[in-house]
Amino acid sequence: MNITTAENDIEYILFNEEQIKARVTELGAELAEYYKGTTPVMTGVLNGASIFHSDLVRAYKGHLFIDFIQVSSYGTGTSSSGTITFKKDFGTDIKGKDVLIVEDIVDSGLTLKYLKEMLKDRGVKSVKTIAFLNKYECHPRELDTDFYGFKIENNFVVGYGLDYAQHYRNLPYIGVLKKQVYES
Ligand code: 5GP
């Protein structure tokens, strides 16, 4: 991989800064309505969801707690098996809490499915999921997240926290990565 400037590696922009901001504002309002009268633990999945999470919690006008987890997903090649382990566990006791898992993107849906089951076993009051992007063709409807920002087709996207080999997370937009970047 030969990275010169990050911008040069983007085929096209899928969602620009204004579109992202507008959608995150809507999601904040939707979640505030959903969680009215409760104090959810908005839990960002590091590293990919860190930027979405920080925007989302500021768009949410209500009481909340913040936490972060980091998981390793084991699979073959580019597909996830859905079997995960915690690289960083919750920093707070989540028993009896309303937990919202904040993810960058849902692809096969297996990571979030597994995580949800794990949290139910830990005695949370409720567990819901939100992903900023939803690769809707890549998982059955029952593995959809409870909330999402945008549906996208099955392209490899970067920016707004999403990486390729840890690069591009700082791009302020969501872009489709040029194929030659990961095929070379
Ligand atoms: P799954 O839903 O298949 O269990 O895994 C979702 C994870 O796969 C995401 O959190 C993200 O790390 C990775 N992923 C899936 N699609 C993409 C993509 O288009 N771009 C990037 N950067 N990561 C992706």
Tab-separated table of C-alpha atoms and ligand atoms in Angstrom:
chain	number	residue	atom	x	y	z
A	1	MET	CA	0.000	0.000	0.000
A	2	ASN	CA	1.372	3.378	-1.012
A	3	ILE	CA	-0.522	6.165	0.669
A	4	THR	CA	0.288	9.647	-0.594
A	5	THR	CA	-2.598	11.819	0.513
A	6	ALA	CA	-5.709	10.189	1.857
A	7	GLU	CA	-7.965	12.197	-0.458
A	8	ASN	CA	-6.307	10.706	-3.567
A	9	ASP	CA	-7.396	7.215	-2.577
A	10	ILE	CA	-11.112	7.994	-2.564
A	11	GLU	CA	-13.139	6.928	-5.595
A	12	TYR	CA	-16.108	9.132	-4.677
A	13	ILE	CA	-17.788	10.680	-1.654
A	14	LEU	CA	-20.908	8.858	-0.524
A	15	PHE	CA	-21.972	11.213	2.297
A	16	ASN	CA	-20.447	14.626	2.845
A	17	GLU	CA	-20.049	16.510	6.125
A	18	GLU	CA	-23.374	18.343	5.831
A	19	GLN	CA	-25.309	15.147	5.101
A	20	ILE	CA	-23.637	13.378	8.028
A	21	LYS	CA	-24.345	16.240	10.426
A	22	ALA	CA	-28.000	16.443	9.387
A	23	ARG	CA	-28.541	12.703	9.805
A	24	VAL	CA	-26.766	12.548	13.173
A	25	THR	CA	-28.968	15.406	14.423
A	26	GLU	CA	-32.059	13.406	13.393
A	27	LEU	CA	-30.730	10.265	15.080
A	28	GLY	CA	-30.054	12.196	18.301
A	29	ALA	CA	-33.674	13.377	18.354
A	30	GLU	CA	-35.010	9.892	17.520
A	31	LEU	CA	-32.987	8.341	20.354
A	32	ALA	CA	-33.971	11.058	22.856
A	33	GLU	CA	-37.617	10.265	22.107
A	34	TYR	CA	-37.008	6.517	22.371
A	35	TYR	CA	-35.102	6.737	25.663
A	36	LYS	CA	-37.337	9.411	27.251
A	37	GLY	CA	-37.393	8.939	31.022
A	38	THR	CA	-34.342	6.643	31.065
A	39	THR	CA	-30.588	7.130	31.134
A	40	PRO	CA	-29.048	4.883	28.471
A	41	VAL	CA	-25.397	3.832	28.460
A	42	MET	CA	-24.295	4.897	24.993
A	43	THR	CA	-21.443	2.529	24.331
A	44	GLY	CA	-19.091	3.214	21.436
A	45	VAL	CA	-17.310	0.303	19.803
A	46	LEU	CA	-13.677	1.384	19.390
A	47	ASN	CA	-12.016	2.423	17.182
A	48	GLY	CA	-14.397	2.750	14.243
A	49	ALA	CA	-17.403	4.232	16.031
A	50	SER	CA	-15.445	6.811	18.057
A	51	ILE	CA	-16.253	9.758	15.781
A	52	PHE	CA	-19.907	8.838	15.205
A	53	HIS	CA	-20.295	8.232	18.952
A	54	SER	CA	-18.872	11.622	19.892
A	55	ASP	CA	-21.208	13.397	17.454
A	56	LEU	CA	-24.216	11.287	18.451
A	57	VAL	CA	-23.927	11.872	22.198
A	58	ARG	CA	-23.788	15.623	21.563
A	59	ALA	CA	-26.867	15.433	19.334
A	60	TYR	CA	-28.734	13.633	22.140
A	61	LYS	CA	-30.493	16.097	24.402
A	62	GLY	CA	-31.124	14.065	27.518
A	63	HIS	CA	-29.385	12.289	30.368
A	64	LEU	CA	-26.986	9.546	29.310
A	65	PHE	CA	-23.901	7.676	30.389
A	66	ILE	CA	-20.945	7.110	28.083
A	67	ASP	CA	-18.825	4.004	27.839
A	68	PHE	CA	-16.551	2.323	25.299
A	69	ILE	CA	-15.734	-1.250	24.425
A	70	GLN	CA	-13.331	-2.769	21.943
A	71	VAL	CA	-13.841	-6.215	20.464
A	72	SER	CA	-11.880	-8.640	18.331
A	73	SER	CA	-13.844	-10.530	15.760
A	74	TYR	CA	-12.462	-13.789	14.482
A	75	GLY	CA	-13.220	-14.980	10.987
A	76	THR	CA	-11.705	-16.133	7.757
A	77	GLY	CA	-10.346	-13.543	5.335
A	78	THR	CA	-12.688	-10.580	5.173
A	79	SER	CA	-15.768	-12.217	6.676
A	80	SER	CA	-16.498	-12.173	10.374
A	81	SER	CA	-17.478	-15.377	12.191
A	82	GLY	CA	-19.406	-13.458	14.816
A	83	THR	CA	-17.279	-14.942	17.576
A	84	ILE	CA	-15.827	-12.073	19.526
A	85	THR	CA	-13.719	-11.384	22.556
A	86	PHE	CA	-13.347	-8.136	24.451
A	87	LYS	CA	-10.096	-6.256	23.958
A	88	LYS	CA	-11.584	-3.598	26.232
A	89	ASP	CA	-14.580	-4.380	28.385
A	90	PHE	CA	-17.162	-1.933	29.779
A	91	GLY	CA	-15.737	0.496	32.300
A	92	THR	CA	-18.974	0.503	34.317
A	93	ASP	CA	-21.360	-2.096	35.722
A	94	ILE	CA	-24.077	-2.492	33.094
A	95	LYS	CA	-26.328	-4.858	35.035
A	96	GLY	CA	-29.875	-3.467	35.027
A	97	LYS	CA	-28.961	-0.662	32.584
A	98	ASP	CA	-30.370	0.300	29.200
A	99	VAL	CA	-27.409	-0.183	26.881
A	100	LEU	CA	-27.150	1.235	23.375
A	101	ILE	CA	-24.280	-0.211	21.355
A	102	VAL	CA	-22.980	2.410	18.919
A	103	GLU	CA	-21.250	0.916	15.862
A	104	ASP	CA	-19.772	2.420	12.729
A	105	ILE	CA	-21.208	-0.059	10.226
A	106	VAL	CA	-23.183	-3.297	10.164
A	107	ASP	CA	-22.054	-5.757	7.504
A	108	SER	CA	-22.803	-9.455	8.200
A	109	GLY	CA	-24.433	-8.387	11.460
A	110	LEU	CA	-22.717	-11.200	13.346
A	111	THR	CA	-20.579	-9.010	15.610
A	112	LEU	CA	-23.592	-7.135	16.935
A	113	LYS	CA	-25.701	-10.277	17.224
A	114	TYR	CA	-23.042	-11.926	19.372
A	115	LEU	CA	-22.535	-8.787	21.454
A	116	LYS	CA	-26.270	-8.451	22.092
A	117	GLU	CA	-26.483	-12.049	23.316
A	118	MET	CA	-23.478	-11.526	25.597
A	119	LEU	CA	-25.041	-8.435	27.163
A	120	LYS	CA	-28.369	-10.152	27.780
A	121	ASP	CA	-26.443	-12.825	29.688
A	122	ARG	CA	-24.951	-10.053	31.825
A	123	GLY	CA	-28.383	-8.982	33.002
A	124	VAL	CA	-28.809	-5.652	31.237
A	125	LYS	CA	-32.295	-4.153	31.367
A	126	SER	CA	-32.284	-3.657	27.596
A	127	VAL	CA	-29.813	-3.748	24.732
A	128	LYS	CA	-30.318	-1.913	21.449
A	129	THR	CA	-27.946	-1.260	18.579
A	130	ILE	CA	-27.251	1.611	16.242
A	131	ALA	CA	-24.873	1.616	13.280
A	132	PHE	CA	-24.149	4.725	11.267
A	133	LEU	CA	-24.057	2.676	8.062
A	134	ASN	CA	-26.136	-0.358	7.178
A	135	LYS	CA	-24.889	-2.698	4.412
A	136	TYR	CA	-28.415	-3.942	4.014
A	137	GLU	CA	-27.656	-6.530	1.305
A	138	CYS	CA	-25.103	-8.308	3.506
A	139	HIS	CA	-27.265	-9.622	6.350
A	140	PRO	CA	-30.776	-10.966	6.887
A	141	ARG	CA	-33.363	-8.453	8.180
A	142	GLU	CA	-33.425	-10.061	11.640
A	143	LEU	CA	-29.776	-8.975	12.049
A	144	ASP	CA	-30.537	-5.334	11.227
A	145	THR	CA	-29.642	-2.824	13.908
A	146	ASP	CA	-32.453	-1.169	15.843
A	147	PHE	CA	-31.405	2.254	14.480
A	148	TYR	CA	-29.118	3.287	11.633
A	149	GLY	CA	-27.963	6.356	9.764
A	150	PHE	CA	-27.834	5.383	6.105
A	151	LYS	CA	-28.316	2.223	4.050
A	152	ILE	CA	-25.411	1.585	1.669
A	153	GLU	CA	-24.558	-0.928	-1.015
A	154	ASN	CA	-21.762	-3.425	-0.602
A	155	ASN	CA	-18.752	-1.158	-1.254
A	156	PHE	CA	-15.752	-0.795	1.001
A	157	VAL	CA	-16.058	2.608	2.634
A	158	VAL	CA	-13.704	4.664	4.789
A	159	GLY	CA	-13.734	7.959	6.678
A	160	TYR	CA	-15.747	9.322	9.623
A	161	GLY	CA	-13.971	6.799	11.857
A	162	LEU	CA	-13.873	3.898	9.398
A	163	ASP	CA	-10.439	2.676	8.377
A	164	TYR	CA	-8.515	0.620	5.929
A	165	ALA	CA	-5.364	-0.724	7.640
A	166	GLN	CA	-5.909	2.003	10.297
A	167	HIS	CA	-5.753	4.813	7.704
A	168	TYR	CA	-8.484	7.258	6.597
A	169	ARG	CA	-10.356	7.431	9.920
A	170	ASN	CA	-9.895	11.203	9.992
A	171	LEU	CA	-11.609	11.938	6.682
A	172	PRO	CA	-14.651	14.073	7.565
A	173	TYR	CA	-16.862	12.301	5.015
A	174	ILE	CA	-17.741	8.713	4.076
A	175	GLY	CA	-16.003	7.740	0.839
A	176	VAL	CA	-15.675	4.639	-1.298
A	177	LEU	CA	-12.044	3.524	-1.329
A	178	LYS	CA	-10.411	3.017	-4.720
A	179	LYS	CA	-10.099	-0.702	-5.378
A	180	GLN	CA	-6.435	-0.390	-6.354
A	181	VAL	CA	-5.605	0.712	-2.787
A	182	TYR	CA	-6.515	-2.683	-1.332
A	183	GLU	CA	-5.940	-4.813	-4.391
A	184	SER	CA	-2.344	-3.684	-4.936
B	1	5GP	P1	-19.973	-7.575	10.849
B	1	5GP	O1	-21.282	-6.810	10.817
B	1	5GP	O2	-19.724	-8.292	9.533
B	1	5GP	O3	-19.867	-8.521	11.998
B	1	5GP	O4	-18.753	-6.608	11.026
B	1	5GP	C1	-18.847	-5.226	11.047
B	1	5GP	C2	-17.435	-4.662	11.106
B	1	5GP	O5	-16.777	-4.932	9.855
B	1	5GP	C3	-17.434	-3.150	11.260
B	1	5GP	O6	-17.430	-2.737	12.605
B	1	5GP	C4	-16.167	-2.763	10.513
B	1	5GP	O7	-15.057	-2.853	11.387
B	1	5GP	C5	-16.005	-3.831	9.438
B	1	5GP	N1	-16.510	-3.369	8.120
B	1	5GP	C6	-17.520	-3.912	7.411
B	1	5GP	N2	-17.702	-3.249	6.252
B	1	5GP	C7	-16.779	-2.247	6.227
B	1	5GP	C8	-16.475	-1.208	5.277
B	1	5GP	O8	-17.076	-1.028	4.202
B	1	5GP	N3	-15.451	-0.376	5.615
B	1	5GP	C9	-14.744	-0.500	6.772
B	1	5GP	N4	-13.773	0.365	6.981
B	1	5GP	N5	-14.999	-1.469	7.681
B	1	5GP	C10	-16.027	-2.331	7.409
